[in-house]
mmCIF file of C-alpha atoms in Angstrom:
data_model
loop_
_atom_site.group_PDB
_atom_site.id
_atom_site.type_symbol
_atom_site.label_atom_id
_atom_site.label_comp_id
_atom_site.label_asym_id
_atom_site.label_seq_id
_atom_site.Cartn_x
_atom_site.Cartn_y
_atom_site.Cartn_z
ATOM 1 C CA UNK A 1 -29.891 10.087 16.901
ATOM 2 C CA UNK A 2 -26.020 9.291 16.616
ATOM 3 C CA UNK A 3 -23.448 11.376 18.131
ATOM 4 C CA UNK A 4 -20.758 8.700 18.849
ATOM 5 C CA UNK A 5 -18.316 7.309 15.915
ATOM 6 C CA UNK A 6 -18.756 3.595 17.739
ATOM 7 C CA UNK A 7 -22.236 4.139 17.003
ATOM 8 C CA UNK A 8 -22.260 5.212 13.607
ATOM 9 C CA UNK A 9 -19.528 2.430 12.816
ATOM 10 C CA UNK A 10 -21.493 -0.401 14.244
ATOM 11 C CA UNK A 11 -24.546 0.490 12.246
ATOM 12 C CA UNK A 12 -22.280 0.635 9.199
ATOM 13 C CA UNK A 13 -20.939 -2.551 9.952
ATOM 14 C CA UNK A 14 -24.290 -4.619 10.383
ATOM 15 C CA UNK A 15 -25.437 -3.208 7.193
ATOM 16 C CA UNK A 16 -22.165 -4.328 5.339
ATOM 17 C CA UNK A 17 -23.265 -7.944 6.720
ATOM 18 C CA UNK A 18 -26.333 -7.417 5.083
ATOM 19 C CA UNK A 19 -24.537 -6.199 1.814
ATOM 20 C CA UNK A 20 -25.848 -2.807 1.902
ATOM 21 C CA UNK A 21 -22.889 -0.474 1.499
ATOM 22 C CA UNK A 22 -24.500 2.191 -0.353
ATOM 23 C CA UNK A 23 -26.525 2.491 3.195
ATOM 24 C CA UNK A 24 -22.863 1.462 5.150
ATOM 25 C CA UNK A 25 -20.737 4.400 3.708
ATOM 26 C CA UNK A 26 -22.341 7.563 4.951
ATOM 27 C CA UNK A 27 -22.666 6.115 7.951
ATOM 28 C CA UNK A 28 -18.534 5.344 7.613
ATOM 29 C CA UNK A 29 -18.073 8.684 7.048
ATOM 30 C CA UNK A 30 -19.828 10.072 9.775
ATOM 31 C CA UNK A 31 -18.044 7.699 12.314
ATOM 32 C CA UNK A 32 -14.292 9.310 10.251
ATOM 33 C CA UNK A 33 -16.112 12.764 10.630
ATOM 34 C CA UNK A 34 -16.071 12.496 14.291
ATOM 35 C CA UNK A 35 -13.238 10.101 14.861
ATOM 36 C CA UNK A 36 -10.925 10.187 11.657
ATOM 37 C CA UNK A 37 -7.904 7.826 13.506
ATOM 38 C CA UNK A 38 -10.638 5.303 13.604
ATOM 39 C CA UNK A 39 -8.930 2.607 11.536
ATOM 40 C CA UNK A 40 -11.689 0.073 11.271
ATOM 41 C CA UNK A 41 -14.260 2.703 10.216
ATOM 42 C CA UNK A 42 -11.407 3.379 7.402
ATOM 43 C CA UNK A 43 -10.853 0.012 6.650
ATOM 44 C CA UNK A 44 -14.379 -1.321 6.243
ATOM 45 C CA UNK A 45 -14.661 2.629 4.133
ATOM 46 C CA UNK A 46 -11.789 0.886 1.808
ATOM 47 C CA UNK A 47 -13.288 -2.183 1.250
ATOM 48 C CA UNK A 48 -16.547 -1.300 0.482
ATOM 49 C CA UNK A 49 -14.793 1.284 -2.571
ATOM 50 C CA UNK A 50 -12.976 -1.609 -3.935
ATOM 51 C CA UNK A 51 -16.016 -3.902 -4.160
ATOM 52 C CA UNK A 52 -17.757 -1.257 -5.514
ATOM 53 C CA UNK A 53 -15.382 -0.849 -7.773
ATOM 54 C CA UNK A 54 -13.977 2.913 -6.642
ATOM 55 C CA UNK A 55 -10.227 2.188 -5.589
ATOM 56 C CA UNK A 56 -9.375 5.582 -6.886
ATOM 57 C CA UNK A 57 -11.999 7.127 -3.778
ATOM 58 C CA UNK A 58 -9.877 4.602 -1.655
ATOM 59 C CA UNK A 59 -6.852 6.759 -1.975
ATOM 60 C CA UNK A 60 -6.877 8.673 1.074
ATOM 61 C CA UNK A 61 -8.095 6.107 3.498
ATOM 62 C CA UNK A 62 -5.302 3.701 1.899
ATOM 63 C CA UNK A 63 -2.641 6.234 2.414
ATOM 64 C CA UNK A 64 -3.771 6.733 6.222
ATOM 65 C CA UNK A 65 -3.786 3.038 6.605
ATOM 66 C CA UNK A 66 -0.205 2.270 5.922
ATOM 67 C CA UNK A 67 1.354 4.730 7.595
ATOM 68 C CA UNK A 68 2.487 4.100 10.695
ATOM 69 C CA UNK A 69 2.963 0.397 9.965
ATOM 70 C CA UNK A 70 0.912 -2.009 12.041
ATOM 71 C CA UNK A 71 -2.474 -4.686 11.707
ATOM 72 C CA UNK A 72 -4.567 -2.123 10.077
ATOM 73 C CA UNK A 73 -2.087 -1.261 7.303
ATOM 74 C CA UNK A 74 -1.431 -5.239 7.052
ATOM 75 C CA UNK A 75 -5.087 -5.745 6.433
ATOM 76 C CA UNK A 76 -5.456 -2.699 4.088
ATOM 77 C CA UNK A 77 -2.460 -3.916 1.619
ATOM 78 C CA UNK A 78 -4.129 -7.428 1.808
ATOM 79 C CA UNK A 79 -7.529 -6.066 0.696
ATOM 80 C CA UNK A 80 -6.072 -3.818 -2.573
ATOM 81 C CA UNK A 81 -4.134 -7.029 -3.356
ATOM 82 C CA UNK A 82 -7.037 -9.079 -3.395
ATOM 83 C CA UNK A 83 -8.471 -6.790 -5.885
ATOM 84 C CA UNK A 84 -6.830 -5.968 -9.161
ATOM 85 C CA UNK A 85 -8.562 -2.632 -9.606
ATOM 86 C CA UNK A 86 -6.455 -1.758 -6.749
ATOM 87 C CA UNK A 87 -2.911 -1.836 -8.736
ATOM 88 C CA UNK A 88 -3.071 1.631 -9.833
ATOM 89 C CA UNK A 89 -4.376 2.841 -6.089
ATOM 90 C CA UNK A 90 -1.272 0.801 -4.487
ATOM 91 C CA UNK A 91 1.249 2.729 -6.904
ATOM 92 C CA UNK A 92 -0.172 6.311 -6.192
ATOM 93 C CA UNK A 93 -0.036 5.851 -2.536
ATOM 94 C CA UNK A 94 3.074 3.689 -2.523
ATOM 95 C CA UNK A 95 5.167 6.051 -4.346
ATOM 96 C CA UNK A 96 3.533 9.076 -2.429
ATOM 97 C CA UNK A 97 5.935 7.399 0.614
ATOM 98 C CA UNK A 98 8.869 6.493 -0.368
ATOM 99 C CA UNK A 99 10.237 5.787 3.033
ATOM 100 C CA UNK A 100 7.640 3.545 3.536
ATOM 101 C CA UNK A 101 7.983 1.802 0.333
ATOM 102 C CA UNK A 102 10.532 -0.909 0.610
ATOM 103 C CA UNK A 103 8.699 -2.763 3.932
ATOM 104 C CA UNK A 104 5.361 -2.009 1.704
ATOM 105 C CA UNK A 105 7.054 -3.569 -1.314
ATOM 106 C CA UNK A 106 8.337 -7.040 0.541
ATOM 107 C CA UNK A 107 4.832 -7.238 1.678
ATOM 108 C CA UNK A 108 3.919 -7.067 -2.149
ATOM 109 C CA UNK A 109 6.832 -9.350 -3.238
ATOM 110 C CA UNK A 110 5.630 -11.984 -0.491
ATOM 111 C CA UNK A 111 1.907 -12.093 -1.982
ATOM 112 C CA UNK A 112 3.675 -13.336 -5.678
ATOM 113 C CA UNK A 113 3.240 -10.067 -7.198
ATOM 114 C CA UNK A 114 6.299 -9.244 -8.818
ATOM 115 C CA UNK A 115 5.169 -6.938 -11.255
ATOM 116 C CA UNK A 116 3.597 -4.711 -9.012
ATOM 117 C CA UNK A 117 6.804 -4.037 -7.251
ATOM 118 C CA UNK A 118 8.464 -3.500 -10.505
ATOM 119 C CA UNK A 119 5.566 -1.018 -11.379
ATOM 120 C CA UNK A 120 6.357 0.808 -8.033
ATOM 121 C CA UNK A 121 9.653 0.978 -8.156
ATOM 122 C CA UNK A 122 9.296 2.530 -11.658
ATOM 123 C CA UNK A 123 6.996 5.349 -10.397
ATOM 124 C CA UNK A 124 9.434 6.061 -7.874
ATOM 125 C CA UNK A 125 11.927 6.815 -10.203
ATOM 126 C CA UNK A 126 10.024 8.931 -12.374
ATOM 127 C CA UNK A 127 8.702 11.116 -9.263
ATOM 128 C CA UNK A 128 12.017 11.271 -7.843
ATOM 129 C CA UNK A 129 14.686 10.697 -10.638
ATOM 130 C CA UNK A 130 17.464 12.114 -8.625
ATOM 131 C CA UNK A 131 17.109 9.667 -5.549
ATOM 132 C CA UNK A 132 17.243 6.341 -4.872
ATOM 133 C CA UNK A 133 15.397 4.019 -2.959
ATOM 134 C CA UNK A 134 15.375 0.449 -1.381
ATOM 135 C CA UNK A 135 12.644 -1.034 -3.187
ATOM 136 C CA UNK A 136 14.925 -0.622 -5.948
ATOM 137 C CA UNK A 137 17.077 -3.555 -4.645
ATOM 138 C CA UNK A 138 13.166 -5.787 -4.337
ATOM 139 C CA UNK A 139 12.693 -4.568 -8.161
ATOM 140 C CA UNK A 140 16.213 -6.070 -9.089
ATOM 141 C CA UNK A 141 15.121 -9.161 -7.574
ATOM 142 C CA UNK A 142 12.829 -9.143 -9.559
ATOM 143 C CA UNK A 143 14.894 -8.949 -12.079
ATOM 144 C CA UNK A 144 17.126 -12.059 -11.014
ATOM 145 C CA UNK A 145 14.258 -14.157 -10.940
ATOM 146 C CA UNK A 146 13.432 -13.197 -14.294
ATOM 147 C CA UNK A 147 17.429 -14.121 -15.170
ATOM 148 C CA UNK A 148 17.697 -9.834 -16.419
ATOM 149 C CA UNK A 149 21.151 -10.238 -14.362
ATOM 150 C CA UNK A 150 22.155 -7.065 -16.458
ATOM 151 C CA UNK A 151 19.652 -4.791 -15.036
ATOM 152 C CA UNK A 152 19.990 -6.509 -12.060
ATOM 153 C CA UNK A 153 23.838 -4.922 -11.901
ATOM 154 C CA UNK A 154 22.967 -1.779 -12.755
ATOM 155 C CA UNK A 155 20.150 -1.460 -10.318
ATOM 156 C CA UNK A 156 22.627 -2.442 -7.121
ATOM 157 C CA UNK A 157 25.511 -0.523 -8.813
ATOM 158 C CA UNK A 158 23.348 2.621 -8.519
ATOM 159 C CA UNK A 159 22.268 1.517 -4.763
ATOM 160 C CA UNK A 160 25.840 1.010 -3.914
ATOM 161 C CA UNK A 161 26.795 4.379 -4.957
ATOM 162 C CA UNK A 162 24.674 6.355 -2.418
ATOM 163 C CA UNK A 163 25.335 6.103 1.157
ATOM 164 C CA UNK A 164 21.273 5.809 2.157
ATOM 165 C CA UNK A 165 21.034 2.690 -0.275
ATOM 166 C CA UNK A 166 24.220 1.452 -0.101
ATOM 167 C CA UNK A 167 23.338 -2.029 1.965
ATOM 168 C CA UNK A 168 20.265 -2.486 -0.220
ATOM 169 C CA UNK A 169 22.741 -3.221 -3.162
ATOM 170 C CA UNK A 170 24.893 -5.212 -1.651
ATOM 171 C CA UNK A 171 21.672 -7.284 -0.862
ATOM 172 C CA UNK A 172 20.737 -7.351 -4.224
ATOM 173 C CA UNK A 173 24.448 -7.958 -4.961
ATOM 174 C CA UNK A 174 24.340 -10.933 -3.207
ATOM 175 C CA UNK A 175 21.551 -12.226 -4.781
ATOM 176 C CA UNK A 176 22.948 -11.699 -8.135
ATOM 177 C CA UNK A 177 25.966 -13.697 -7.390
#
């Protein structure tokens, strides 16, 4: 019998290599149950939902992944962007962190997904419409790419005007000229 989260995560993992993740998760689970900072339990927990098709059970572990910032939460934004069923999962959990968002959103700009930034940028704004964030200035790139150099302005206009945002538009200023 298993009493040791190693344990119960190496079982889980030889049955993933055998492609049996309905077996794989409960053992997962245990392993979190008795260990939840266990970020390989969590990870291999978040890939098997998003092969399976279940990014919205991914949630949780996702959100526990990126925060604080480090291999595991590099390796967890790589597997939802791998997977397009992970766009909505990637806005809930982005925009549930806003502090986190802007080095999450370069990390999504670098894998050529431009529109995903824009869509979390977006959310952002409509959870929070009275503050501003630094993604903002990654969604007016956006923007500039797209030659929108009118949204563009108002975007780093409205960075420049608050104090916690302020060098973000100048960035994005910068970019515009």
């Amino acid at each position: 019998q298993l009493h040791n989260h190693h344990a119960f995560y190496l079982v889980a993992r030889k049955l993933i290599t055998e492609s049996r993740h309905d077996e794989a998760l409960p053992l997962l689970d245990q392993a979190l149950n008795l260990r939840p900072g266990s970020e390989h339990a969590r990870l291999f927990r978040l890939m098997i939902y998003l092969r399976q098709g279940k990014a919205a059970a991914a949630t949780d572990d996702l959100a526990i992944l990126v925060e604080p910032w480090n291999d595991a939460s590099k390796r967890a934004l790589a597997l939802c962007l791998g997977s397009t069923l992970a766009t909505p999962l990637l806005v809930e959990v982005i925009s549930r962190n806003p502090a986190s968002s802007y080095r999450i959103g370069r990390q999504v700009l670098d894998s050529g997904r431009p529109a995903l930034v824009e869509e979390v940028a977006l959310a952002l704004r409509q959870a929070f419409p009275d503050q501003r964030f630094n993604i903002e200035g990654l969604r007016g790139r956006v923007y500039v790419k797209r030659g929108l150099l009118e949204p563009a302005r108002r975007i780093s206009a409205a960075l420049m005007s608050e104090p916690d945002t302020e060098l973000a538009g100048w960035e994005l200023e910068g970019t515009i000229l």
